[in-house]
Coordinates of N, CA and C in Angstrom, one line a residue:
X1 N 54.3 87.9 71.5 CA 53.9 89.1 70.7 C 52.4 89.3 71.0
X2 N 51.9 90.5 71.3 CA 50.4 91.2 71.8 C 50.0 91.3 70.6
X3 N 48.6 91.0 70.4 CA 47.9 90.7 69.0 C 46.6 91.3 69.5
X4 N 46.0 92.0 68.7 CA 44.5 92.7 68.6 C 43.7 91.4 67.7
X5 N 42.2 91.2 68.1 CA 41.1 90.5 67.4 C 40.2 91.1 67.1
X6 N 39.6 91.5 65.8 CA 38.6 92.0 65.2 C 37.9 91.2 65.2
X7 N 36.3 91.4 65.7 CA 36.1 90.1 65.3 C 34.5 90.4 64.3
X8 N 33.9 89.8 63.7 CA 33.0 90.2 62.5 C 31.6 89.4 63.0
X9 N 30.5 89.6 62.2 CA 29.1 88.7 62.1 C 29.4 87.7 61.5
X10 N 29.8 88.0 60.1 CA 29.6 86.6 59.0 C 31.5 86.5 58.9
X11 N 31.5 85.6 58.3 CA 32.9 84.8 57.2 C 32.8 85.5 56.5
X12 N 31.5 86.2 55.7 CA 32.2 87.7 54.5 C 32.5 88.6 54.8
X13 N 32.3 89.4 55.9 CA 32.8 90.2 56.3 C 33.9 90.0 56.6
X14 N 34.5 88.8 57.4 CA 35.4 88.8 57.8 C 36.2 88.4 56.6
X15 N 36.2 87.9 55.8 CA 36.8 87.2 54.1 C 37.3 88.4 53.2
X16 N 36.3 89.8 53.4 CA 36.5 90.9 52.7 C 37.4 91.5 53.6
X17 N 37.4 91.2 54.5 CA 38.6 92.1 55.4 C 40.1 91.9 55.2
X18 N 39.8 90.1 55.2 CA 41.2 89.6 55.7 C 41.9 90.4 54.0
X19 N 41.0 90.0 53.0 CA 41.3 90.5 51.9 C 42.1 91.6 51.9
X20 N 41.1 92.8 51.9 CA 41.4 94.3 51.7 C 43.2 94.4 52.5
X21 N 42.9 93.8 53.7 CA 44.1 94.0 54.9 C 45.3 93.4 54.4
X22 N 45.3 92.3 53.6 CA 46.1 91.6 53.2 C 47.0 92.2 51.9
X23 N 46.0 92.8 51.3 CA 46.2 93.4 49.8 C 47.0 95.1 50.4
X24 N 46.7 95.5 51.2 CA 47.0 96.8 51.8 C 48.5 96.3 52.7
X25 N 49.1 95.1 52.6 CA 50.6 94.7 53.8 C 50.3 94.6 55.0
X26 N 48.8 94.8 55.3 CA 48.8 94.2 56.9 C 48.2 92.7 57.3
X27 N 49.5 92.4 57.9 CA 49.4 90.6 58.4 C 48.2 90.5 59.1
X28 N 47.5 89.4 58.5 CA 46.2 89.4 59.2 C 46.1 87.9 59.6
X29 N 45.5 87.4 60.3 CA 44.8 85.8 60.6 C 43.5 85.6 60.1
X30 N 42.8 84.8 59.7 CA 41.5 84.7 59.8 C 41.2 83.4 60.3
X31 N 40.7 83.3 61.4 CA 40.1 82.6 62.7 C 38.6 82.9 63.0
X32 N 38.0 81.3 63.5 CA 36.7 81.0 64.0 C 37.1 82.0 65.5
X33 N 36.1 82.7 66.2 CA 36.0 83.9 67.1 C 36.2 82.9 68.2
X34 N 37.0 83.2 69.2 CA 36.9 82.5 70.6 C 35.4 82.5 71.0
X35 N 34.9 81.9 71.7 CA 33.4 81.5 72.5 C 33.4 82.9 73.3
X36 N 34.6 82.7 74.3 CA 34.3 83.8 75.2 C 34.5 85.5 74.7
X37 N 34.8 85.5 73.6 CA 34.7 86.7 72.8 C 33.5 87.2 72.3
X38 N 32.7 86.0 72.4 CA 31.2 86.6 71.2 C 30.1 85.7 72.1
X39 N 29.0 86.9 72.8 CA 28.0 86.5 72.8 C 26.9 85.5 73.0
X40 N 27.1 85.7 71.5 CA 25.9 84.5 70.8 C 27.2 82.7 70.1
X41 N 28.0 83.2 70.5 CA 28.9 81.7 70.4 C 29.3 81.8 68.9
X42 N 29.3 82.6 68.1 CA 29.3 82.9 66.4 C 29.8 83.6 65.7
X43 N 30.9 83.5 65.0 CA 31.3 85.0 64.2 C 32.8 84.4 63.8
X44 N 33.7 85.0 63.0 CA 34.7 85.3 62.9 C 35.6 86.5 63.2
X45 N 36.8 86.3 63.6 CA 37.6 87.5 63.7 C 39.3 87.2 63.3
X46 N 39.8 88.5 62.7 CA 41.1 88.5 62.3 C 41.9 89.1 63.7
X47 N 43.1 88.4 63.2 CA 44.2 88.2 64.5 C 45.0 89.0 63.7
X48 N 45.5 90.8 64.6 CA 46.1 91.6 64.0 C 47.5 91.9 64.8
X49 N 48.7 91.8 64.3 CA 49.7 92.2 64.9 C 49.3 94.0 65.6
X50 N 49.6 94.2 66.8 CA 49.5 95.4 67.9 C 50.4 96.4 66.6
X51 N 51.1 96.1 65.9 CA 51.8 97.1 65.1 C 51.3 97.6 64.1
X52 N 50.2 96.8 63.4 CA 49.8 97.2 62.4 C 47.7 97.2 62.3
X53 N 47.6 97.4 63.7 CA 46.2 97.8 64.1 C 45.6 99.0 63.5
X54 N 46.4 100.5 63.8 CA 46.4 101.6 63.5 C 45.6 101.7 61.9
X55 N 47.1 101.1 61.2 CA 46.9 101.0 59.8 C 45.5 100.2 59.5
X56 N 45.1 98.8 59.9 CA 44.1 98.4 60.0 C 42.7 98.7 59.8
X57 N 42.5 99.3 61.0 CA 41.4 99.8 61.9 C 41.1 101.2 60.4
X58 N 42.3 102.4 60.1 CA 42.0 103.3 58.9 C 41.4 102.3 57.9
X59 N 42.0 101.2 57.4 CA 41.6 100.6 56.3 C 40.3 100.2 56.1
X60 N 39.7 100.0 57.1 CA 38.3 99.1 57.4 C 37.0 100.0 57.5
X61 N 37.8 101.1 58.3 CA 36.7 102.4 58.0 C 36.5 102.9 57.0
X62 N 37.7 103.0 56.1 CA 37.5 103.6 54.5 C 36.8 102.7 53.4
X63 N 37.0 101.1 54.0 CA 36.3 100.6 52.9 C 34.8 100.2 53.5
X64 N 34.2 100.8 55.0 CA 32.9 100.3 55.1 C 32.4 98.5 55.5
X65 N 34.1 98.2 55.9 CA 33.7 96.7 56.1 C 33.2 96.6 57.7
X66 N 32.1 96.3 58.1 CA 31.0 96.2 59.3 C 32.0 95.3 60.8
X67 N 32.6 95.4 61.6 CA 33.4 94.7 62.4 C 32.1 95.3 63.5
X68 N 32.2 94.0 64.2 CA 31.6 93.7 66.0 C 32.8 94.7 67.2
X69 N 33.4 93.9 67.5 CA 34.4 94.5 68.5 C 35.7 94.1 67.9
X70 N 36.4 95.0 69.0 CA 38.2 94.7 69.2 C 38.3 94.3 70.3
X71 N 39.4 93.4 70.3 CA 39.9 92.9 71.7 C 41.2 93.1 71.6
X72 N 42.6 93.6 72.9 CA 43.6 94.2 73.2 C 44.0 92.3 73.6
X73 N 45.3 92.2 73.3 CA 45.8 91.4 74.8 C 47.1 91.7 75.3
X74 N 46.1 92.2 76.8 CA 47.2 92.6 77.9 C 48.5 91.9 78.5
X75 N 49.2 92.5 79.1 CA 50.7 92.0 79.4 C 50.4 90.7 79.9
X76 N 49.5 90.7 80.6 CA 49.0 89.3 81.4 C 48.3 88.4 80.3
X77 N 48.6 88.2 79.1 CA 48.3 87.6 78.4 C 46.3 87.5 78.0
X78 N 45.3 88.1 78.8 CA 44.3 88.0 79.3 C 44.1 89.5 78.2
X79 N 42.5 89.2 77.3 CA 42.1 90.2 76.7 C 41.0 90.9 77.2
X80 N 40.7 92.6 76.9 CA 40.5 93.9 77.0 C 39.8 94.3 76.1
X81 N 38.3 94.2 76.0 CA 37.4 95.3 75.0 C 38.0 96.5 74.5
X82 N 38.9 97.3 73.4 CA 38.9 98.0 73.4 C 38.2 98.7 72.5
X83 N 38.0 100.4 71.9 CA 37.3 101.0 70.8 C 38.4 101.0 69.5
X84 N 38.8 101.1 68.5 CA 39.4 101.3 67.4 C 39.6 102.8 67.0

């Protein structure tokens, strides 16, 4: 199954997310950010089923929660910067 990663600055951001997401029916993860995902080596990100990104991504804008990037993963299993 192809899964999108949000991935955040802090653990609250990402804590308020998994929340909001969770309380709204969308299956979320909340996971330390891969290395090669971030930078500066630091952050969290939620692990989003590709079916319920859409829904997501509305949710996060409406409530103002601050997310870094998204990452896609492609057929080849190998992930894809995308925009939201």
């Amino acid at each position: 199954m192809k899964h999108y990663f949000i991935t955040f600055r802090s653990i609250t951001f990402a804590q308020r997310a998994e929340q909001l997401l969770s309380r709204s029916g969308v299956g979320c993860t909340l996971q330390r950010t891969p290395r090669w995902m971030e930078e500066q080596g630091c952050g969290y990100a939620l692990r989003i089923r590709t079916k319920d990104i859409r829904q997501a991504g509305e949710q996060l804008r409406q409530a103002k929660v601050p997310l870094r990037r998204v990452y896609w993963q492609k057929d080849d299993g190998m992930f894809e910067e995308v925009d939201l």
